[in-house]
C-alpha cells in the first residue's frame, strides 16, 4: 500500500482530485494500492459511499483499476500523465523502440511558399489532390474508398471513433498482446478492455466469439504486422472473423493498417468484406517519418460522418501545409523506390533474426512487420541479461493483458550480420538463467 502520500478531501470530487494530484506529481506510482474504502472513509471522516464514488470516477477515467481482493491500485498507464518509454542507457543498441530506419525515410519538402489564408479550412478540410491519392491508396487494396477522411495519426483517429461511438463503461475488444499505446488509450477513455488472443494469423476466432458474446461495442485489430507479434490475417482467418462479425452488425470494427508500403503483399482485410460498421486507418509514420502526423481513414457512411462531425468541433482539419507535403511525397517516384528498398531490408533483417534465434532453439514469431516476439518465462531477467551484452529490448509487459510473458525485439535497425551475435547472446542469457527460463 502507498504510505508516502496522504489522500485528502471531504467530497467525492475532492478525494478524486487528491488522488489525481498524487498520480500527476509522482507521489502515487503505477501499481500503488489505494486504501480500502472503509479505512479511507474513517480517516477522512466521510461516508464509505463518498469514497466509493470517488474511486468509481477514478476508474472511469482510467486512473485506477480494481483487482478483486487486490483492491484498488493506480493504473499502469494512468491517463493523467503520459507514459514515456524508458531512456536507452548509453552504449546500448536500441532494439526496443520499433522505429523505422532513417536511411529509408525521405527528406521532407514542405511547400516553398505558404500564402496567408482568410478564415478557416472547416468548409474544405481535405485537399482534393490528397483526397484522391488516399482513395486510390485504399482502392488499390480492395478497401471501399467512396468515403475517406483525415486525422492526426492513427491513435487520434481511433480515439475519436471510440469517443463518438461508445460511452464510459462500454467494452472494446483488443488484441492481446497488442499495441501498448492502444492498451493505454482505451481505459483512459473510460472504456473496458476485453482481451482477444492472437496467434500467427491474428485474432483467434474462439477468443473473438467470446468477446462478441460478452457485449463488446467495438473491435480494434491489425490486419498485418500486428504489434508486437507480427501476425497477419490469412484469407481463411479473415473469412472466419468476418463470419462471426456479421452476427453482430452493430459492433464497430476498426482496422489499424499502420505498415502499408513497408510490409509487402496486402493481407486480406476485414474492411474489404462488406461489414456494416467498419473503418480502416492508415498512417505514413513508418514509411515517411514521424514528423508527418497524418492518417487516412476509409469507412462506412455513418462512421465517417460521426468522426468528421466530432473533428469539426475540435481540431477542425489537418494542416494544409502538411497535406501539401504529403501530396508531393506520395506522388514522387524516388520516394516510392526508397520505401520499396526499406521494405526489402526490413524483411531481410526480421527473417535473419528469427533464423538465428531458431538455430539456438529459441522460438520467435514475426511473420511480418519490423519486430519479433520471443516467449520467455522471466522478462526482467532476459531484458537485464541482454543489457549486459549491449542490447536494449522491450519487456513484453507493456504489450500484454493476460497472455504469457515475452520480450519484443525491434529489427528495423538490426543488420543481418548482427543477428547471429544477438541470438548467441540471447542463448547465453537463457543458459545463465535456466532456473527461470520457460522456453
Short mmCIF file of C-alpha atoms in Angstrom, two decimals, residues 109-115 117 121 127 292 317-327:
data_model
loop_
_atom_site.label_atom_id
_atom_site.label_comp_id
_atom_site.label_asym_id
_atom_site.label_seq_id
_atom_site.Cartn_x
_atom_site.Cartn_y
_atom_site.Cartn_z
CA UNK A 109 9.93 19.11 -48.53
CA UNK A 110 7.12 21.40 -47.33
CA UNK A 111 5.72 23.98 -49.77
CA UNK A 112 8.27 26.66 -50.59
CA UNK A 113 5.68 29.38 -50.06
CA UNK A 114 2.68 29.47 -47.77
CA UNK A 115 0.32 32.31 -48.53
CA UNK A 117 -5.41 32.24 -45.57
CA UNK A 121 -10.48 25.48 -43.59
CA UNK A 127 -7.06 18.98 -50.19
CA UNK A 292 4.01 13.59 -40.58
CA UNK A 317 -8.81 19.90 -40.06
CA UNK A 318 -5.31 18.60 -40.65
CA UNK A 319 -2.83 21.34 -41.58
CA UNK A 320 -2.97 22.07 -45.29
CA UNK A 321 0.79 22.62 -45.23
CA UNK A 322 1.21 19.05 -44.03
CA UNK A 323 -1.28 17.86 -46.63
CA UNK A 324 0.62 19.58 -49.43
CA UNK A 325 3.83 17.99 -48.19
CA UNK A 326 2.17 14.57 -48.32
CA UNK A 327 0.91 15.11 -51.85
#
